Amino acid sequence: MISTRKAYGEFLTEIGDNPDVVVLDADLAAATKTDMFKKEYPERHIDVGIAEQDLVGTAVGLALSGKTVFASTFAMFMAGRAYDQVRNMAAYSHSNVNLCATHAGVMVGEDGPTHQCIEDIAIMNVIPTMKVFCPADGVSTKKILSICMNEDGPKYIRLGRSDLPELYTDEEFHVGGSHTCGDGKDGTVFATGSTVSIALEAQNELKEKGINIRVVDLYSIKPVDKEEIVRCAKETEKLVTIEDHSIIGGIGSIVSDVLTELYPKKVEKIGINDTFGKSGKWTEVYKYFGLTKENIMYKFIQE
Amino acid sequence: MTIEELENRARLLRKDIVEMIYNAKSGHPGGSLSCIDIMTVLFHEKMNMDEDRFVLSKGHCAPAYYACLASIGKIPHEDLNTLRKIDSYLEGHPSNKINGIDVSSGSLGQGLSVANGMALAKQLDGERGKIYCMLGDGEIEEGQIWEAAMTANKYSLNNVVAFVDYNGLQIDGSIMDVKGVNNLKEKFEAFGWNVQEINGHDMQAIIDAIDNTNDSDKPNVIIAKTIKGKGVSFMENQVGWHGKAPNEEEYKQAMEELSK
């Protein structure tokens, strides 16, 4: 078990001997895990203090000077506080900056709604040229980050606070890719980040009841794997999405958009339904909002 | 260039600015005309294009920027009159798709942070060169400017040279009435900056102020007292000329005044 933010910190230390790598933070290094890099390469760790707009602007200046830049703060402040800077400086200036936002979604837990960003996928997705990724475990976090390092243009990498089970070993990841587990015909669950492992648990328990579904890990949210979404829509019966994000503008909307255009079919969305988050242990908060294997199973068993 | 040559160059650039905005039928003449003497010194005297970088944080003064880029051969001079047109690459605010422009700008308050990032990159690599950043006096009402001012101080970015184009006017009126932007020198000093105050239309003063930053161990700001609309009599110190194109009659008068 490892959180995707911790995997991010480990990744930074693994690539840290590259002198072009610069890591920025806004007074959250211990939480975003950039402190792991700071410990080994303090001269290339820039902390701008509690100033997220300055964080993004400074990151863009470094990136436009040829540096390989990773900038971190909580998702709420990267996508919320610094939206204009991300859009007008990072994206419109065609910078190669990697915006690694941790503490996304209600997984934040106890800190509650002000710190639970459930809009960042929607916000980042609408920015022209922005690429959006959301890894589901430690291995995929590192693989996706290493792709981002060499990928042109601005990237938003959505990371979480809490430990998740390891799902991958040596699978390949790429921009616009996805991973599908299983070849059942009864339905497909599209998930991203923390909800992938929840969907896999549901898949296992449904199998015992004779219901065979697929789980698609949409780790690349933009560009999204349209072909795989359409293939699953054609080959399986019921379609469900589950995400630690608003159902408005998240992967539920994205999958629906793809299907509206290419293969119209009903999609049932599980996520935060146009409301703010809630304080509590993250597992309790997930239960509160129905981000559970039981809720997924119910979608397939109810009829 | 001699002072006289710089002054003549600035006069020609002012004509480009007025003509560009006249042809575009929209744009920002007031601030473009107030900062153009400083930009003339930068682009025709002080900037080393291989080492130094320039960030136009007050992006609405794109006409001044484009005129300078044309005058040093980065973009064709005849393209200037395509400003803001649908088939032109000269967007209303600077885009770094344009040859010679490092960073896009226009949403105010953001350029100083980017300049800091560029300065940090130079510091990390032990590279020579300065990062020049043009700020508006209204623009510094944006909080991010002061976030960046603290960052530059923290990292002793003595290779940052910011200008405040202190023309005293913004869209809704005087900067004192709109927000009360006063004691600029004291404000920047309190943030740990090396501050100089000059007449932003005095070529020699601009050159000297830039030279004075060579031995600085702090980030540098040059507060340049300027006249909005400088060089065109009916635009000078008139807030209404912040973002308005001249009509034909006004255009002719402006060009005549700038031909002298």
XYZ file of C-alpha atoms in Angstrom:
563
model
C 0.000 0.000 0.000
C 1.271 3.424 -0.955
C -0.340 6.782 -1.679
C 0.151 8.236 -5.126
C 1.674 11.368 -3.531
C 4.278 9.223 -1.783
C 5.044 7.472 -5.072
C 5.471 10.953 -6.576
C 7.989 11.852 -3.859
C 9.894 8.628 -4.509
C 9.858 9.293 -8.249
C 11.364 12.745 -7.717
C 14.261 11.305 -5.726
C 14.797 8.622 -8.383
C 15.194 11.230 -11.173
C 16.750 13.878 -8.948
C 20.317 13.486 -10.128
C 19.257 14.994 -13.474
C 20.480 18.598 -13.024
C 17.649 19.966 -15.191
C 14.991 18.816 -12.730
C 13.557 21.598 -10.552
C 10.778 21.004 -8.027
C 8.558 23.752 -6.656
C 6.205 23.827 -3.729
C 4.038 26.313 -1.861
C 4.616 25.515 1.808
C 3.204 22.007 1.586
C 6.370 20.025 0.908
C 5.770 17.608 3.774
C 2.264 16.884 2.509
C 2.894 16.818 -1.240
C 6.043 14.741 -0.567
C 8.341 17.059 -2.498
C 10.265 17.210 0.802
C 11.753 13.851 -0.184
C 13.423 15.602 -3.128
C 14.274 18.628 -1.006
C 16.226 16.456 1.412
C 18.530 15.220 -1.342
C 18.599 18.199 -3.711
C 17.844 21.313 -1.638
C 19.406 23.659 -4.224
C 16.832 22.598 -6.812
C 13.790 22.684 -4.517
C 12.079 26.079 -4.691
C 9.541 26.888 -1.980
C 7.638 30.087 -2.775
C 5.605 30.015 0.422
C 1.826 30.166 0.570
C 1.516 31.724 -2.870
C 0.074 29.313 -5.411
C -0.301 31.875 -8.190
C 3.373 32.757 -7.807
C 4.127 29.013 -7.690
C 2.690 28.430 -11.143
C 4.176 31.609 -12.639
C 7.646 30.796 -11.309
C 7.330 27.212 -12.558
C 6.452 28.513 -16.014
C 9.495 30.806 -16.068
C 11.743 27.865 -15.208
C 10.068 25.586 -17.741
C 10.381 28.212 -20.495
C 14.100 28.336 -19.641
C 14.449 24.650 -20.455
C 14.141 23.167 -16.980
C 12.178 19.981 -16.288
C 9.716 21.335 -13.775
C 7.443 19.678 -11.250
C 5.241 22.076 -9.278
C 3.099 20.922 -6.393
C 0.389 22.072 -4.083
C -3.032 20.689 -3.160
C -5.453 20.182 -6.055
C -7.787 22.768 -4.557
C -5.163 25.495 -4.837
C -3.580 24.397 -8.122
C -6.865 24.114 -9.996
C -8.749 26.692 -7.942
C -6.477 29.442 -6.683
C -4.083 29.373 -9.624
C -6.518 28.650 -12.465
C -5.735 31.852 -14.379
C -1.991 31.261 -14.043
C -2.367 27.667 -15.231
C -4.473 28.713 -18.203
C -2.801 31.916 -19.321
C 0.808 31.277 -18.376
C 1.376 27.516 -18.233
C -0.912 26.511 -21.111
C -1.159 29.560 -23.378
C 2.612 30.000 -23.182
C 3.028 26.353 -24.289
C 5.218 25.508 -21.305
C 6.194 21.915 -20.500
C 5.411 22.280 -16.826
C 4.218 19.275 -14.793
C 1.537 20.364 -12.329
C 1.442 17.627 -9.714
C -1.584 18.289 -7.539
C -1.969 16.197 -4.435
C -4.868 15.798 -1.985
C -7.417 15.662 -4.784
C -10.997 14.685 -4.091
C -12.849 13.874 -0.882
C -10.062 11.401 -0.077
C -8.564 14.352 1.806
C -10.871 13.267 4.613
C -10.804 15.171 7.894
C -9.844 18.606 6.515
C -13.240 18.755 4.879
C -14.906 20.540 1.958
C -12.583 23.587 1.690
C -9.686 21.255 0.958
C -11.512 18.571 -1.014
C -11.202 19.528 -4.649
C -13.919 17.724 -6.586
C -13.766 19.997 -9.625
C -10.146 19.776 -10.787
C -10.658 17.222 -13.553
C -13.384 19.425 -15.019
C -11.327 22.597 -14.619
C -8.153 21.189 -16.130
C -9.947 19.285 -18.867
C -11.378 22.444 -20.434
C -8.010 24.200 -20.702
C -6.801 23.999 -24.317
C -3.658 21.826 -24.759
C -3.706 20.618 -21.133
C -3.137 16.897 -20.641
C -4.691 15.332 -17.542
C -3.610 12.141 -15.785
C -4.846 10.358 -12.674
C -2.880 7.281 -11.583
C -4.471 4.502 -9.543
C -1.440 3.169 -7.673
C 2.241 3.714 -6.945
C 3.630 1.881 -9.974
C 1.406 3.700 -12.456
C 2.140 7.019 -10.749
C 5.844 6.625 -11.465
C 5.286 5.356 -15.001
C 2.938 8.223 -15.841
C 5.292 10.803 -14.348
C 8.184 9.474 -16.389
C 6.049 9.820 -19.539
C 5.106 13.374 -18.536
C 8.765 14.329 -18.116
C 9.300 13.850 -21.830
C 5.889 14.984 -23.046
C 5.544 18.458 -24.548
C 3.003 20.921 -23.245
C 1.389 21.447 -19.847
C 0.377 18.421 -17.812
C -1.862 18.077 -14.753
C -1.233 14.982 -12.643
C -3.939 14.285 -10.063
C -2.613 12.610 -6.920
C -4.226 11.460 -3.706
C -3.571 11.559 -0.001
C -4.266 8.023 1.215
C -2.652 4.642 0.710
C -3.925 2.516 -2.152
C -3.217 -1.129 -3.031
C -0.599 -1.793 -5.700
C -2.333 -2.872 -8.908
C 0.385 -2.874 -11.517
C 3.839 -4.358 -11.970
C 5.388 -3.842 -15.402
C 2.460 -2.824 -17.619
C 2.931 -0.175 -20.291
C 1.341 3.263 -19.965
C 0.986 5.957 -22.561
C -0.672 9.297 -23.276
C -4.261 8.585 -24.271
C -4.094 5.013 -22.979
C -6.158 3.005 -20.509
C -6.009 -0.401 -18.851
C -8.871 -2.843 -18.971
C -9.130 -5.679 -16.499
C -11.338 -8.583 -17.512
C -13.364 -9.402 -20.595
C -16.842 -9.822 -19.117
C -19.912 -8.934 -21.145
C -22.296 -7.923 -18.362
C -20.952 -4.443 -17.994
C -18.042 -2.053 -17.662
C -16.973 0.155 -14.804
C -14.864 3.131 -15.840
C -12.763 4.376 -12.935
C -9.794 6.640 -12.326
C -7.329 7.080 -9.485
C -8.552 5.782 -6.136
C -11.762 4.281 -7.525
C -9.955 1.775 -9.743
C -9.099 -0.527 -6.842
C -12.654 -0.174 -5.505
C -14.022 -1.184 -8.907
C -11.668 -4.181 -9.036
C -12.973 -5.365 -5.667
C -16.529 -5.069 -6.956
C -15.508 -6.984 -10.072
C -14.207 -9.883 -7.975
C -17.291 -10.110 -5.793
C -19.644 -9.837 -8.762
C -17.783 -12.671 -10.431
C -18.657 -14.915 -7.483
C -22.296 -14.078 -8.177
C -21.900 -14.983 -11.831
C -21.795 -11.405 -13.086
C -18.787 -10.650 -15.268
C -17.755 -7.063 -15.751
C -14.736 -5.179 -16.974
C -12.913 -2.446 -15.148
C -11.296 0.273 -17.240
C -8.624 2.398 -15.562
C -8.849 5.775 -17.293
C -5.458 6.955 -16.078
C -5.194 9.276 -19.082
C -8.199 11.548 -18.704
C -7.174 13.931 -21.451
C -6.598 12.701 -24.043
C -8.963 9.879 -23.145
C -8.969 6.419 -24.732
C -12.056 6.842 -26.926
C -11.538 3.553 -28.725
C -11.564 1.542 -25.531
C -14.635 3.367 -24.211
C -16.519 2.617 -27.432
C -15.288 -0.985 -27.542
C -16.558 -1.627 -24.017
C -19.840 0.126 -24.787
C -20.340 -2.168 -27.785
C -19.225 -5.401 -26.127
C -20.748 -5.057 -22.667
C -24.211 -4.409 -21.376
C -24.268 -1.875 -18.551
C -21.947 1.107 -18.244
C -21.023 2.676 -14.904
C -18.496 5.362 -14.010
C -17.088 5.947 -10.518
C -14.838 8.786 -9.451
C -13.735 10.796 -6.433
C -14.863 13.968 -8.240
C -18.035 15.784 -9.142
C -20.141 13.844 -11.602
C -20.354 17.166 -13.434
C -17.296 17.418 -15.644
C -15.503 14.335 -14.362
C -14.926 10.993 -16.073
C -18.683 10.352 -15.993
C -19.175 13.376 -18.207
C -16.133 12.549 -20.316
C -17.250 8.975 -21.014
C -20.763 10.260 -21.766
C -19.365 12.840 -24.172
C -17.383 10.210 -26.059
C -20.382 7.905 -26.333
C -22.802 10.655 -27.337
C -20.618 11.294 -30.329
C -19.550 7.782 -31.255
C -21.927 5.170 -29.784
C -24.892 6.610 -27.857
C -25.607 4.555 -24.761
C -26.776 5.127 -21.192
C -24.073 5.774 -18.583
C -24.710 5.600 -14.821
C -22.479 7.909 -12.827
C -21.198 7.427 -9.308
C -19.403 10.420 -7.820
C -20.044 13.597 -5.896
C -23.478 14.752 -7.018
C -23.342 18.560 -7.194
C -22.566 19.025 -3.524
C -19.550 19.879 -1.363
C -17.483 17.257 0.440
C -17.554 16.219 4.099
C -15.130 15.878 6.987
C -14.437 12.408 8.296
C -12.075 9.490 7.874
C -11.602 9.109 4.150
C -13.097 5.624 4.109
C -16.156 6.971 5.924
C -16.394 9.882 3.519
C -16.201 7.462 0.592
C -19.081 5.488 2.137
C -21.043 8.717 2.688
C -20.818 9.550 -1.014
C -21.282 5.983 -2.251
C -17.761 5.558 -3.549
C -17.852 1.894 -2.558
C -17.738 -1.547 -4.096
C -21.229 -2.160 -2.673
C -22.617 0.770 -4.624
C -21.017 -0.483 -7.825
C -22.349 -4.004 -7.208
C -25.814 -2.628 -6.558
C -25.820 -1.094 -10.056
C -25.417 -4.569 -11.549
C -27.549 -6.569 -9.134
C -30.587 -4.325 -8.729
C -32.308 -5.454 -11.919
C 23.010 54.582 -30.005
C 23.393 58.193 -28.965
C 20.700 59.769 -26.828
C 19.482 61.640 -29.880
C 19.295 58.434 -31.906
C 17.383 56.706 -29.122
C 14.944 59.606 -28.934
C 14.438 59.498 -32.662
C 13.941 55.745 -32.573
C 11.336 56.129 -29.814
C 9.531 58.723 -31.919
C 9.346 56.284 -34.852
C 8.139 53.507 -32.556
C 5.422 55.853 -31.255
C 4.283 56.365 -34.844
C 4.150 52.579 -35.307
C 2.076 52.252 -32.129
C -0.458 54.885 -33.190
C -0.707 53.547 -36.736
C -1.093 49.961 -35.557
C -3.905 50.822 -33.182
C -5.565 53.078 -35.748
C -5.594 50.242 -38.276
C -6.740 47.711 -35.693
C -9.529 50.085 -34.609
C -8.884 48.987 -31.009
C -5.987 48.604 -28.615
C -4.166 50.410 -25.826
C -2.307 53.561 -26.886
C -1.933 55.292 -23.491
C 0.248 52.726 -21.748
C 2.086 51.763 -24.938
C 3.199 55.371 -25.371
C 4.181 55.749 -21.709
C 6.511 52.726 -21.615
C 8.034 53.008 -25.086
C 11.054 55.118 -24.110
C 12.132 52.467 -21.614
C 11.528 49.718 -24.146
C 13.498 51.634 -26.762
C 16.487 51.710 -24.427
C 16.082 48.023 -23.674
C 15.684 46.816 -27.255
C 18.107 49.242 -28.912
C 20.760 49.826 -26.291
C 20.881 47.682 -23.184
C 19.528 44.224 -23.915
C 21.866 41.489 -25.069
C 19.524 39.277 -27.063
C 21.650 36.193 -26.403
C 21.747 36.587 -22.647
C 18.906 38.797 -21.494
C 15.167 38.195 -21.513
C 12.168 40.487 -21.454
C 8.709 39.928 -19.974
C 5.926 42.381 -20.793
C 3.805 41.784 -17.721
C 1.440 44.603 -18.689
C 0.520 42.676 -21.809
C -2.042 45.168 -23.097
C 0.898 47.279 -24.250
C 1.515 44.707 -26.966
C 1.682 47.443 -29.650
C 4.842 48.805 -27.988
C 6.282 45.271 -27.845
C 5.431 44.445 -31.460
C 6.859 47.769 -32.663
C 10.140 47.011 -30.851
C 10.282 43.467 -32.254
C 9.749 44.799 -35.775
C 12.426 47.440 -35.261
C 15.034 44.798 -34.420
C 13.962 42.500 -37.256
C 12.224 39.789 -35.223
C 8.975 40.274 -37.142
C 8.343 41.975 -40.514
C 7.498 45.648 -40.122
C 4.643 45.419 -42.614
C 2.918 42.869 -40.368
C 2.347 45.505 -37.679
C -0.774 46.748 -39.408
C -2.353 43.305 -39.164
C -2.598 43.716 -35.368
C -5.780 42.178 -33.921
C -6.992 41.000 -37.339
C -8.454 37.535 -37.843
C -5.769 36.375 -40.269
C -2.860 37.804 -38.255
C -0.562 36.180 -35.713
C -0.330 39.495 -33.846
C -2.911 38.817 -31.144
C -4.327 41.643 -29.050
C -2.038 40.602 -26.211
C 1.419 39.019 -26.585
C 1.638 35.339 -27.450
C 4.923 33.483 -27.286
C 4.157 31.941 -30.643
C 5.447 35.271 -31.986
C 9.149 35.329 -32.808
C 11.082 37.091 -30.047
C 8.464 36.689 -27.321
C 9.364 34.268 -24.521
C 6.094 34.200 -22.613
C 2.470 35.047 -23.315
C 0.920 37.749 -21.166
C -2.170 39.861 -20.768
C -3.851 38.645 -17.611
C -2.286 41.168 -15.258
C -0.053 40.507 -12.282
C 1.640 37.379 -13.564
C 4.788 38.444 -15.379
C 6.998 39.055 -12.368
C 6.626 35.448 -11.202
C 7.619 34.224 -14.660
C 10.587 36.612 -14.674
C 11.606 35.157 -11.317
C 11.442 31.650 -12.743
C 13.669 32.676 -15.635
C 16.052 34.359 -13.196
C 16.151 31.243 -11.002
C 17.017 29.122 -14.043
C 19.964 31.427 -14.765
C 21.008 31.390 -11.129
C 20.920 27.570 -11.019
C 22.990 27.325 -14.202
C 25.389 30.128 -13.279
C 24.417 31.923 -16.489
C 24.940 35.587 -17.224
C 22.162 37.951 -18.198
C 19.273 39.926 -16.780
C 15.546 39.370 -16.844
C 13.735 42.626 -17.560
C 10.085 42.845 -16.589
C 7.712 45.690 -17.461
C 4.966 46.255 -14.903
C 2.093 48.707 -14.945
C 1.406 50.888 -11.925
C -2.210 49.755 -11.952
C -1.091 46.179 -12.459
C 0.737 46.072 -9.154
C -2.642 46.156 -7.432
C -2.670 42.430 -8.211
C -1.618 40.422 -5.158
C 0.559 38.036 -7.130
C 3.019 40.869 -7.803
C 3.777 41.002 -4.096
C 3.989 37.220 -3.831
C 6.622 37.428 -6.566
C 8.324 40.382 -4.862
C 8.838 38.184 -1.789
C 10.114 35.257 -3.843
C 12.667 37.461 -5.642
C 13.873 38.718 -2.274
C 14.080 35.228 -0.771
C 16.270 33.974 -3.619
C 18.249 37.239 -3.957
C 17.371 37.462 -7.641
C 19.663 40.366 -8.419
C 19.399 39.492 -12.102
C 15.765 40.670 -12.103
C 15.266 44.246 -13.287
C 11.627 45.296 -13.089
C 10.226 48.591 -14.311
C 7.046 50.149 -13.008
C 5.540 52.287 -15.758
C 4.289 54.871 -13.282
C 1.891 56.902 -15.403
C -0.613 57.314 -12.594
C -3.705 56.259 -14.515
C -5.735 53.107 -14.898
C -9.045 52.343 -16.613
C -11.322 53.639 -13.850
C -9.275 56.759 -13.074
C -6.126 57.718 -11.200
C -4.291 54.949 -9.374
C -4.676 56.961 -6.172
C -8.467 57.114 -6.539
C -8.976 53.539 -7.668
C -6.788 51.708 -5.183
C -4.487 54.176 -3.490
C -1.204 52.948 -4.967
C 1.199 55.179 -3.066
C 4.634 55.024 -1.444
C 5.842 52.638 -4.102
C 9.483 53.155 -3.220
C 8.846 52.326 0.423
C 6.699 49.348 -0.503
C 9.375 47.747 -2.674
C 12.114 48.610 -0.177
C 10.105 46.910 2.541
C 10.015 43.829 0.318
C 13.823 43.860 0.136
C 14.290 45.339 -3.329
C 16.863 47.774 -4.666
C 14.693 50.737 -5.710
C 15.444 53.601 -8.082
C 13.100 56.404 -9.099
C 13.602 58.067 -12.466
C 11.930 60.065 -15.202
C 10.823 57.300 -17.575
C 11.129 59.559 -20.601
C 14.767 60.553 -19.957
C 16.903 58.210 -22.037
C 20.092 58.889 -20.102
C 18.314 58.347 -16.779
C 16.947 55.004 -18.024
C 20.425 53.894 -19.161
C 22.022 54.969 -15.892
C 19.360 53.236 -13.821
C 19.911 49.969 -15.671
C 23.691 50.312 -15.281
C 23.195 50.923 -11.567
C 21.697 47.433 -11.203
C 24.951 45.755 -12.306
C 26.424 45.537 -8.826
C 23.177 45.039 -6.971
C 22.828 42.088 -4.624
C 19.050 42.460 -4.505
C 16.238 42.280 -7.043
C 15.921 45.623 -8.776
C 12.946 47.820 -9.504
C 13.067 51.068 -11.423
C 10.011 53.185 -10.727
C 9.741 55.238 -13.884
C 7.551 58.324 -13.695
C 5.869 58.549 -17.072
C 3.070 60.311 -18.896
C 0.254 58.160 -20.194
C -0.136 58.818 -23.924
C 3.267 60.554 -24.028
C 4.048 62.197 -27.363
C 0.511 62.754 -28.585
C -0.803 65.988 -27.099
C -4.469 65.082 -26.827
C -3.728 61.645 -25.354
C -1.324 62.805 -22.652
C -2.587 62.219 -19.118
C -6.051 61.382 -20.440
C -7.490 58.258 -18.868
C -9.879 57.897 -21.801
C -6.963 56.935 -24.022
C -6.148 53.825 -22.012
C -7.844 51.493 -24.446
C -9.251 53.354 -27.417
C -8.254 53.723 -31.065
C -7.950 57.157 -32.659
C -10.395 58.095 -35.418
C -9.067 59.312 -38.775
C -8.757 62.932 -37.733
C -7.070 62.066 -34.445
C -4.774 59.637 -36.213
C -3.644 62.301 -38.676
C -2.996 64.806 -35.918
C -1.066 62.255 -33.863
C 1.103 61.248 -36.806
C 1.772 64.896 -37.602
C 2.832 65.602 -34.025
C 5.090 62.554 -34.045
C 6.700 63.553 -37.332
C 8.358 66.576 -35.788
